[in-house]
Tab-separated table of C-alpha atoms and ligand atoms in Angstrom:
chain	number	residue	atom	x	y	z
A	1	UNK	CA	-12.916	-76.634	43.499
A	2	UNK	CA	-12.511	-76.226	39.754
A	3	UNK	CA	-10.921	-72.968	38.718
A	4	UNK	CA	-10.140	-71.541	35.324
A	5	UNK	CA	-8.733	-68.386	33.776
A	6	UNK	CA	-8.088	-66.933	30.335
A	7	UNK	CA	-5.261	-64.516	29.543
A	8	UNK	CA	-4.301	-62.879	26.278
A	9	UNK	CA	-1.054	-61.117	25.363
A	10	UNK	CA	-0.071	-59.165	22.240
A	11	UNK	CA	2.884	-59.523	19.916
A	12	UNK	CA	5.392	-56.673	19.646
A	13	UNK	CA	7.342	-54.714	17.078
A	14	UNK	CA	10.783	-53.508	17.984
A	15	UNK	CA	11.059	-49.869	16.802
A	16	UNK	CA	14.667	-49.425	17.952
A	17	UNK	CA	17.308	-51.085	20.086
A	18	UNK	CA	17.102	-54.814	19.318
A	19	UNK	CA	19.675	-56.760	21.380
A	20	UNK	CA	20.769	-53.762	23.472
A	21	UNK	CA	19.148	-55.168	26.608
A	22	UNK	CA	21.411	-58.217	26.762
A	23	UNK	CA	24.435	-56.568	25.066
A	24	UNK	CA	24.865	-53.386	27.061
A	25	UNK	CA	21.957	-53.253	29.513
A	26	UNK	CA	20.571	-50.512	27.249
A	27	UNK	CA	16.972	-49.523	26.513
A	28	UNK	CA	14.763	-50.196	23.493
A	29	UNK	CA	11.530	-48.821	22.017
A	30	UNK	CA	8.655	-51.202	21.305
A	31	UNK	CA	5.011	-51.146	20.238
A	32	UNK	CA	2.486	-53.921	20.763
A	33	UNK	CA	0.243	-55.115	17.949
A	34	UNK	CA	-3.351	-56.372	17.770
A	35	UNK	CA	-2.249	-59.925	16.969
A	36	UNK	CA	-2.667	-61.757	20.268
A	37	UNK	CA	-2.053	-65.132	21.861
A	38	UNK	CA	-4.792	-66.532	24.094
A	39	UNK	CA	-4.099	-69.058	26.843
A	40	UNK	CA	-6.755	-70.819	28.917
A	41	UNK	CA	-5.752	-72.605	32.126
A	42	UNK	CA	-7.940	-74.819	34.203
A	43	UNK	CA	-7.646	-77.681	36.604
A	44	UNK	CA	-9.552	-80.937	36.472
A	45	UNK	CA	-8.974	-84.201	38.332
A	46	UNK	CA	-5.932	-86.060	36.957
A	47	UNK	CA	-2.202	-86.721	37.360
A	48	UNK	CA	-0.856	-85.149	34.218
A	49	UNK	CA	-0.320	-81.729	32.682
A	50	UNK	CA	-2.186	-81.474	29.369
A	51	UNK	CA	-0.829	-79.040	26.773
A	52	UNK	CA	-3.036	-78.248	23.790
A	53	UNK	CA	-2.060	-75.773	21.137
A	54	UNK	CA	-4.355	-74.677	18.342
A	55	UNK	CA	-1.401	-74.203	16.008
A	56	UNK	CA	-0.946	-76.832	13.277
A	57	UNK	CA	2.779	-76.616	14.105
A	58	UNK	CA	2.398	-78.259	17.483
A	59	UNK	CA	1.487	-81.739	18.660
A	60	UNK	CA	-0.597	-81.872	21.844
A	61	UNK	CA	0.972	-83.534	24.885
A	62	UNK	CA	0.145	-85.151	28.214
A	63	UNK	CA	3.090	-85.005	30.617
A	64	UNK	CA	3.185	-86.653	34.078
A	65	UNK	CA	3.042	-83.911	36.739
A	66	UNK	CA	6.235	-85.226	38.463
A	67	UNK	CA	8.179	-84.871	35.222
A	68	UNK	CA	7.096	-81.231	34.924
A	69	UNK	CA	7.967	-80.493	38.557
A	70	UNK	CA	11.435	-82.035	38.044
A	71	UNK	CA	12.104	-79.716	35.089
A	72	UNK	CA	12.470	-82.440	32.433
A	73	UNK	CA	11.803	-81.143	28.930
A	74	UNK	CA	11.413	-83.058	25.681
A	75	UNK	CA	12.862	-80.374	23.398
A	76	UNK	CA	9.673	-79.856	21.387
A	77	UNK	CA	7.614	-76.779	20.551
A	78	UNK	CA	5.382	-76.971	23.639
A	79	UNK	CA	8.310	-76.609	26.045
A	80	UNK	CA	7.489	-72.896	26.420
A	81	UNK	CA	4.056	-73.724	27.844
A	82	UNK	CA	5.578	-76.415	30.069
A	83	UNK	CA	8.214	-73.992	31.374
A	84	UNK	CA	5.510	-71.434	32.202
A	85	UNK	CA	3.709	-74.114	34.232
A	86	UNK	CA	6.863	-75.097	36.099
A	87	UNK	CA	7.796	-71.547	37.164
A	88	UNK	CA	4.230	-70.685	38.189
A	89	UNK	CA	2.893	-73.838	39.857
A	90	UNK	CA	6.100	-75.437	41.202
A	91	UNK	CA	4.933	-78.691	42.892
A	92	UNK	CA	3.601	-81.879	41.277
A	93	UNK	CA	0.419	-81.621	43.396
A	94	UNK	CA	-0.279	-78.153	42.075
A	95	UNK	CA	0.518	-79.167	38.515
A	96	UNK	CA	-1.536	-82.396	38.419
A	97	UNK	CA	-4.711	-82.051	36.378
A	98	UNK	CA	-3.795	-78.693	34.844
A	99	UNK	CA	-4.948	-78.217	31.280
A	100	UNK	CA	-3.431	-75.388	29.250
A	101	UNK	CA	-4.584	-74.411	25.766
A	102	UNK	CA	-3.025	-71.773	23.519
A	103	UNK	CA	-4.151	-70.234	20.260
A	104	UNK	CA	-2.556	-67.354	18.438
A	105	UNK	CA	-3.216	-64.813	15.678
A	106	UNK	CA	0.443	-64.046	15.077
A	107	UNK	CA	3.156	-65.706	12.981
A	108	UNK	CA	5.210	-67.930	15.286
A	109	UNK	CA	9.035	-67.774	15.461
A	110	UNK	CA	9.014	-64.786	13.133
A	111	UNK	CA	10.190	-61.722	15.068
A	112	UNK	CA	6.910	-60.661	16.717
A	113	UNK	CA	7.717	-62.213	20.105
A	114	UNK	CA	5.264	-65.099	19.968
A	115	UNK	CA	7.325	-66.870	22.632
A	116	UNK	CA	7.017	-64.027	25.148
A	117	UNK	CA	3.303	-63.679	24.300
A	118	UNK	CA	2.579	-67.351	25.038
A	119	UNK	CA	4.785	-67.355	28.147
A	120	UNK	CA	3.365	-64.137	29.637
A	121	UNK	CA	-0.215	-65.209	28.872
A	122	UNK	CA	0.378	-68.682	30.358
A	123	UNK	CA	2.023	-67.359	33.555
A	124	UNK	CA	-0.845	-64.885	33.983
A	125	UNK	CA	-3.622	-67.421	33.322
A	126	UNK	CA	-2.043	-70.023	35.629
A	127	UNK	CA	-1.621	-67.463	38.429
A	128	UNK	CA	-5.247	-66.358	38.090
A	129	UNK	CA	-6.381	-69.985	38.045
A	130	UNK	CA	-4.616	-70.330	41.413
A	131	UNK	CA	-6.268	-67.190	42.756
A	132	UNK	CA	-3.202	-64.920	42.616
A	133	UNK	CA	-2.687	-61.759	40.564
A	134	UNK	CA	1.035	-60.938	40.367
A	135	UNK	CA	1.974	-57.420	39.273
A	136	UNK	CA	3.416	-56.885	35.792
A	137	UNK	CA	7.043	-56.834	36.942
A	138	UNK	CA	6.555	-60.215	38.651
A	139	UNK	CA	4.894	-61.639	35.534
A	140	UNK	CA	7.941	-60.473	33.534
A	141	UNK	CA	10.334	-62.077	36.049
A	142	UNK	CA	8.489	-65.406	35.997
A	143	UNK	CA	8.263	-65.362	32.186
A	144	UNK	CA	11.955	-64.661	31.777
A	145	UNK	CA	12.730	-67.381	34.318
A	146	UNK	CA	10.671	-69.769	32.148
A	147	UNK	CA	12.332	-68.917	28.824
A	148	UNK	CA	15.854	-68.110	29.883
A	149	UNK	CA	16.203	-69.989	33.172
A	150	UNK	CA	14.381	-73.170	32.147
A	151	UNK	CA	14.937	-73.398	28.392
A	152	UNK	CA	18.108	-71.351	27.885
A	153	UNK	CA	16.419	-69.332	25.129
A	154	UNK	CA	15.187	-65.738	25.265
A	155	UNK	CA	17.323	-62.697	25.832
A	156	UNK	CA	16.907	-59.633	28.065
A	157	UNK	CA	13.759	-57.991	29.422
A	158	UNK	CA	12.553	-56.344	26.215
A	159	UNK	CA	10.013	-58.913	25.031
A	160	UNK	CA	8.383	-59.649	28.396
A	161	UNK	CA	8.094	-55.985	29.325
A	162	UNK	CA	6.700	-55.078	25.876
A	163	UNK	CA	4.097	-57.815	25.910
A	164	UNK	CA	3.089	-57.429	29.582
A	165	UNK	CA	2.892	-53.607	29.727
A	166	UNK	CA	1.542	-52.980	26.180
A	167	UNK	CA	1.401	-49.765	24.126
A	168	UNK	CA	4.299	-47.792	22.694
A	169	UNK	CA	6.996	-47.782	25.327
A	170	UNK	CA	10.589	-47.182	26.192
A	171	UNK	CA	11.748	-50.391	27.858
A	172	UNK	CA	14.372	-49.831	30.486
A	173	UNK	CA	16.832	-52.641	30.967
A	174	UNK	CA	18.946	-53.545	33.955
A	175	UNK	CA	17.922	-55.537	37.004
A	176	UNK	CA	14.331	-54.363	37.269
A	177	UNK	CA	11.966	-54.969	34.364
A	178	UNK	CA	10.150	-51.744	33.580
A	179	UNK	CA	8.666	-49.569	30.873
A	180	UNK	CA	7.969	-45.864	30.423
A	181	UNK	CA	4.824	-45.464	28.356
A	182	UNK	CA	5.356	-43.068	25.440
A	183	UNK	CA	1.896	-43.282	23.843
A	184	UNK	CA	-0.994	-45.777	23.791
A	185	UNK	CA	-0.640	-46.405	20.051
A	186	UNK	CA	1.245	-45.367	16.921
A	187	UNK	CA	-0.724	-42.748	14.969
A	188	UNK	CA	-0.108	-44.381	11.563
A	189	UNK	CA	-1.270	-47.769	10.207
A	190	UNK	CA	1.300	-50.546	10.306
A	191	UNK	CA	1.889	-53.131	7.594
A	192	UNK	CA	3.633	-56.301	8.786
A	193	UNK	CA	5.232	-58.524	6.179
A	194	UNK	CA	6.113	-62.099	7.098
A	195	UNK	CA	8.826	-63.335	4.721
A	196	UNK	CA	8.068	-66.931	5.802
A	197	UNK	CA	11.835	-67.435	5.978
A	198	UNK	CA	12.376	-69.784	8.929
A	199	UNK	CA	14.633	-68.754	11.803
A	200	UNK	CA	14.718	-69.197	15.535
A	201	UNK	CA	15.667	-66.654	18.123
A	202	UNK	CA	17.961	-69.146	19.834
A	203	UNK	CA	20.170	-69.588	16.762
A	204	UNK	CA	20.105	-65.891	15.912
A	205	UNK	CA	21.104	-64.957	19.433
A	206	UNK	CA	23.985	-67.382	19.748
A	207	UNK	CA	25.732	-66.028	16.654
A	208	UNK	CA	25.250	-62.403	17.790
A	209	UNK	CA	26.440	-63.243	21.314
A	210	UNK	CA	29.584	-64.910	20.047
A	211	UNK	CA	30.489	-61.962	17.828
A	212	UNK	CA	29.791	-59.383	20.534
A	213	UNK	CA	31.791	-61.335	23.129
A	214	UNK	CA	34.700	-61.716	20.684
A	215	UNK	CA	34.867	-57.913	20.357
A	216	UNK	CA	33.540	-57.796	16.767
A	217	UNK	CA	33.891	-54.121	15.734
A	218	UNK	CA	30.616	-54.065	13.764
A	219	UNK	CA	28.604	-55.400	16.685
A	220	UNK	CA	30.127	-52.828	19.027
A	221	UNK	CA	29.510	-50.038	16.499
A	222	UNK	CA	25.898	-51.250	16.280
A	223	UNK	CA	25.539	-51.094	20.074
A	224	UNK	CA	26.700	-47.435	20.134
A	225	UNK	CA	24.660	-46.258	17.156
A	226	UNK	CA	21.498	-48.146	18.134
A	227	UNK	CA	21.606	-46.537	21.603
A	228	UNK	CA	21.590	-43.073	19.959
A	229	UNK	CA	18.713	-44.176	17.756
A	230	UNK	CA	16.684	-45.325	20.787
A	231	UNK	CA	17.048	-41.782	22.218
A	232	UNK	CA	16.023	-40.165	18.906
A	233	UNK	CA	12.993	-42.431	18.414
A	234	UNK	CA	11.883	-41.924	22.037
A	235	UNK	CA	12.118	-38.142	21.663
A	236	UNK	CA	10.342	-38.130	18.292
A	237	UNK	CA	7.455	-40.294	19.539
A	238	UNK	CA	7.124	-38.292	22.767
A	239	UNK	CA	6.202	-35.023	20.997
A	240	UNK	CA	2.669	-33.673	21.284
A	241	UNK	CA	2.415	-33.662	17.480
A	242	UNK	CA	4.481	-36.599	16.352
A	243	UNK	CA	6.325	-36.166	13.052
A	244	UNK	CA	5.830	-39.670	11.639
A	245	UNK	CA	7.994	-38.825	8.617
A	246	UNK	CA	10.887	-38.385	11.025
A	247	UNK	CA	9.944	-41.542	12.954
A	248	UNK	CA	9.812	-43.456	9.651
A	249	UNK	CA	13.269	-42.214	8.637
A	250	UNK	CA	14.662	-43.289	12.011
A	251	UNK	CA	13.152	-46.761	11.592
A	252	UNK	CA	14.777	-47.109	8.177
A	253	UNK	CA	18.090	-45.964	9.638
A	254	UNK	CA	17.705	-48.687	12.289
A	255	UNK	CA	17.121	-51.244	9.561
A	256	UNK	CA	20.357	-50.114	7.891
A	257	UNK	CA	22.269	-50.721	11.146
A	258	UNK	CA	20.832	-54.221	11.471
A	259	UNK	CA	21.577	-54.957	7.793
A	260	UNK	CA	25.106	-53.526	7.610
A	261	UNK	CA	26.505	-53.944	11.121
A	262	UNK	CA	24.653	-56.862	12.721
A	263	UNK	CA	24.147	-58.392	9.261
A	264	UNK	CA	20.900	-60.102	10.325
A	265	UNK	CA	18.738	-59.012	7.391
A	266	UNK	CA	18.089	-61.117	4.276
A	267	UNK	CA	17.834	-60.151	0.588
A	268	UNK	CA	14.056	-60.705	0.723
A	269	UNK	CA	13.634	-58.472	3.783
A	270	UNK	CA	15.763	-55.764	2.125
A	271	UNK	CA	13.729	-56.076	-1.084
A	272	UNK	CA	10.452	-55.624	0.848
A	273	UNK	CA	11.849	-52.637	2.775
A	274	UNK	CA	13.021	-50.952	-0.446
A	275	UNK	CA	9.787	-51.619	-2.352
A	276	UNK	CA	7.586	-50.342	0.487
A	277	UNK	CA	9.587	-47.146	0.932
A	278	UNK	CA	9.617	-46.463	-2.815
A	279	UNK	CA	5.837	-46.935	-2.807
A	280	UNK	CA	5.250	-44.333	-0.075
A	281	UNK	CA	5.876	-46.007	3.309
A	282	UNK	CA	7.321	-43.542	5.839
A	283	UNK	CA	9.883	-46.073	7.011
A	284	UNK	CA	10.450	-49.821	7.328
A	285	UNK	CA	12.643	-52.232	9.242
A	286	UNK	CA	12.916	-55.848	10.305
A	287	UNK	CA	11.590	-56.728	13.748
A	288	UNK	CA	13.152	-58.995	16.375
A	289	UNK	CA	16.199	-61.134	15.910
A	290	UNK	CA	16.194	-61.201	12.090
A	291	UNK	CA	17.730	-63.734	9.660
A	292	UNK	CA	14.167	-64.147	8.341
A	293	UNK	CA	10.749	-63.618	9.874
A	294	UNK	CA	8.903	-60.302	9.776
A	295	UNK	CA	9.539	-56.710	8.825
A	296	UNK	CA	7.090	-53.845	9.209
A	297	UNK	CA	6.437	-50.423	7.721
A	298	UNK	CA	4.567	-47.286	8.796
A	299	UNK	CA	2.175	-46.595	5.949
A	300	UNK	CA	-0.136	-43.566	5.805
A	301	UNK	CA	-3.666	-44.273	4.490
A	302	UNK	CA	-2.990	-42.533	1.142
A	303	UNK	CA	-0.020	-44.855	0.400
A	304	UNK	CA	-1.633	-48.118	1.522
A	305	UNK	CA	-2.763	-49.314	-1.900
A	306	UNK	CA	0.526	-48.601	-3.635
A	307	UNK	CA	2.550	-50.195	-0.805
A	308	UNK	CA	0.458	-53.371	-0.935
A	309	UNK	CA	0.710	-53.447	-4.730
A	310	UNK	CA	4.487	-53.147	-4.475
A	311	UNK	CA	4.576	-56.470	-2.593
A	312	UNK	CA	2.568	-58.397	-5.172
A	313	UNK	CA	4.541	-61.346	-6.533
A	314	UNK	CA	6.815	-61.716	-3.517
A	315	UNK	CA	6.516	-64.940	-1.457
A	316	UNK	CA	5.272	-63.189	1.695
A	317	UNK	CA	2.213	-62.918	3.973
A	318	UNK	CA	1.000	-59.413	4.717
A	319	UNK	CA	-0.962	-58.156	7.758
A	320	UNK	CA	-2.449	-54.665	7.612
A	321	UNK	CA	-3.069	-53.230	11.069
A	322	UNK	CA	-5.112	-50.003	11.194
A	323	UNK	CA	-3.459	-49.125	14.515
A	324	UNK	CA	-1.051	-50.632	16.980
A	325	UNK	CA	-2.385	-52.225	20.181
A	326	UNK	CA	-2.636	-50.274	23.452
A	327	UNK	CA	-3.344	-53.207	25.769
A	328	UNK	CA	-0.715	-55.494	27.262
A	329	UNK	CA	-1.532	-58.757	29.001
A	330	UNK	CA	-5.188	-59.066	30.042
A	331	UNK	CA	-6.788	-61.720	32.227
A	332	UNK	CA	-10.244	-62.956	33.190
A	333	UNK	CA	-10.797	-65.464	35.988
A	334	UNK	CA	-13.695	-67.693	35.124
A	335	UNK	CA	-16.132	-68.429	37.933
A	336	UNK	CA	-16.121	-72.010	39.129
A	337	UNK	CA	-19.358	-73.682	38.052
A	338	UNK	CA	-22.007	-73.959	40.787
A	339	UNK	CA	-21.995	-77.403	42.442
A	340	UNK	CA	-24.527	-79.814	40.867
A	341	UNK	CA	-27.566	-80.461	43.066
A	342	UNK	CA	-28.205	-84.081	43.910
A	343	UNK	CA	-31.440	-85.177	42.323
A	344	UNK	CA	-33.787	-85.781	45.254
A	345	UNK	CA	-36.614	-87.333	43.222
B	1	ATP	N1	0.828	-70.149	20.511
B	1	ATP	C1	1.870	-70.879	20.916
B	1	ATP	N2	1.682	-72.072	21.541
B	1	ATP	C2	2.737	-72.787	21.983
B	1	ATP	N3	4.038	-72.414	21.827
B	1	ATP	C3	4.279	-71.247	21.214
B	1	ATP	C4	3.222	-70.419	20.719
B	1	ATP	N4	3.767	-69.322	20.162
B	1	ATP	C5	5.125	-69.469	20.274
B	1	ATP	N5	5.443	-70.606	20.893
B	1	ATP	C6	6.787	-71.120	21.188
B	1	ATP	O1	7.735	-70.086	20.915
B	1	ATP	C7	8.670	-70.500	19.886
B	1	ATP	C8	9.067	-69.317	19.035
B	1	ATP	O2	9.962	-68.508	19.752
B	1	ATP	P1	11.091	-67.620	19.064
B	1	ATP	O3	11.737	-66.858	20.165
B	1	ATP	O4	11.929	-68.478	18.178
B	1	ATP	O5	10.297	-66.652	18.087
B	1	ATP	P2	9.406	-65.377	18.361
B	1	ATP	O6	9.279	-65.146	19.844
B	1	ATP	O7	8.134	-65.536	17.608
B	1	ATP	O8	10.249	-64.225	17.643
B	1	ATP	P3	11.293	-63.123	18.243
B	1	ATP	O9	11.802	-63.672	19.532
B	1	ATP	O10	12.366	-62.952	17.231
B	1	ATP	O11	10.480	-61.896	18.389
B	1	ATP	C9	7.879	-71.565	19.119
B	1	ATP	O12	8.752	-72.435	18.425
B	1	ATP	C10	7.117	-72.271	20.229
B	1	ATP	O13	7.937	-73.191	20.904
B	2	MEV	C1	15.920	-58.797	19.583
B	2	MEV	C2	15.950	-59.957	20.508
B	2	MEV	O1	16.457	-59.532	21.782
B	2	MEV	C3	14.510	-60.384	20.681
B	2	MEV	C4	14.295	-61.778	21.160
B	2	MEV	O2	12.975	-62.153	21.029
B	2	MEV	C5	16.815	-61.079	19.994
B	2	MEV	C6	18.209	-60.631	19.629
B	2	MEV	O3	18.829	-59.866	20.365
B	2	MEV	O4	18.668	-61.086	18.579
């Protein structure tokens, strides 16, 4: 029987607590965004796994099912999709004939967790294709096993939990992936600025890991101060009437910690943050692992024009999001087509 499923997963902004999950087992605060990755999985007769990605960055591939089952990777961009197949389908028989396509609205490798979005969506679509519907914690476990276990990239639970659960949430770290929902959405529009400065999470992480493990005083100071900030942001966002001026100030404070202690900002990111705040943004910070990629700002409607004008002339791409995204991973199992009737004439 032919079976197919489509899953979508959002990108995420990190509001506070980048890196705490893997550094100290600490929590973070995240919000998902309405820029989503869509993965379709289906099975047709054949011996290979077919990976198709709509992104101009990626070259489509056909990989023998045995090679996937053995865990052999080629080191290219589609390894994330391949790893999701391996942790979900396991045997060569199950893998043979699987076709996986991915398209995305979000900048890739730029701090919005495109890798967790594609992995979570792929694990979910492949499970549904096989007739199973794992709970969100299981989807997070499989996705982390794909990125971290298979590819040696990825970090703690933050990205998988953010993308799978959706909304504005306090992500708890530790052994069990979990999130405490704070609110469905942020009550202020968000402007995301992609600096187009290339970076990869893997490289960013290895330098931070080395410094933290070597006892670097700035990294340890960051870990302490960021944990306090996570508490303050969680409390501020949990109020019945949220004071977004306060939330904005806390975000900017978080950016300062990343810039001065972790030292993972760039002059262009700092320039965008400063210009947006001077033009009326409530607060701004980089998102994700830094060293390039995206920053974001909370911008009330009345300041939107001046904030966008302040960015004119900078080599950046800007996304204006009227609201953040309440929905985490979502899946639809497509009905198998009815069998063709033999023509009796
Ligand atoms: N739509 C997609 N299709 C296939 N692979 C994707 C897709 N989106 C992301 N990826 C994979 O994820 C990699 C990017 O992961 P990386 O962790 O470097 O960045 P990110 O997740 O976007 O940012 P961050 O982890 O800082 O939030 C890409 O190089 C590619 O291999
Ligand atoms: C923030 C981070 O955990 C997100 C990975 O996508 C990476 C890091 O710690 O540098």
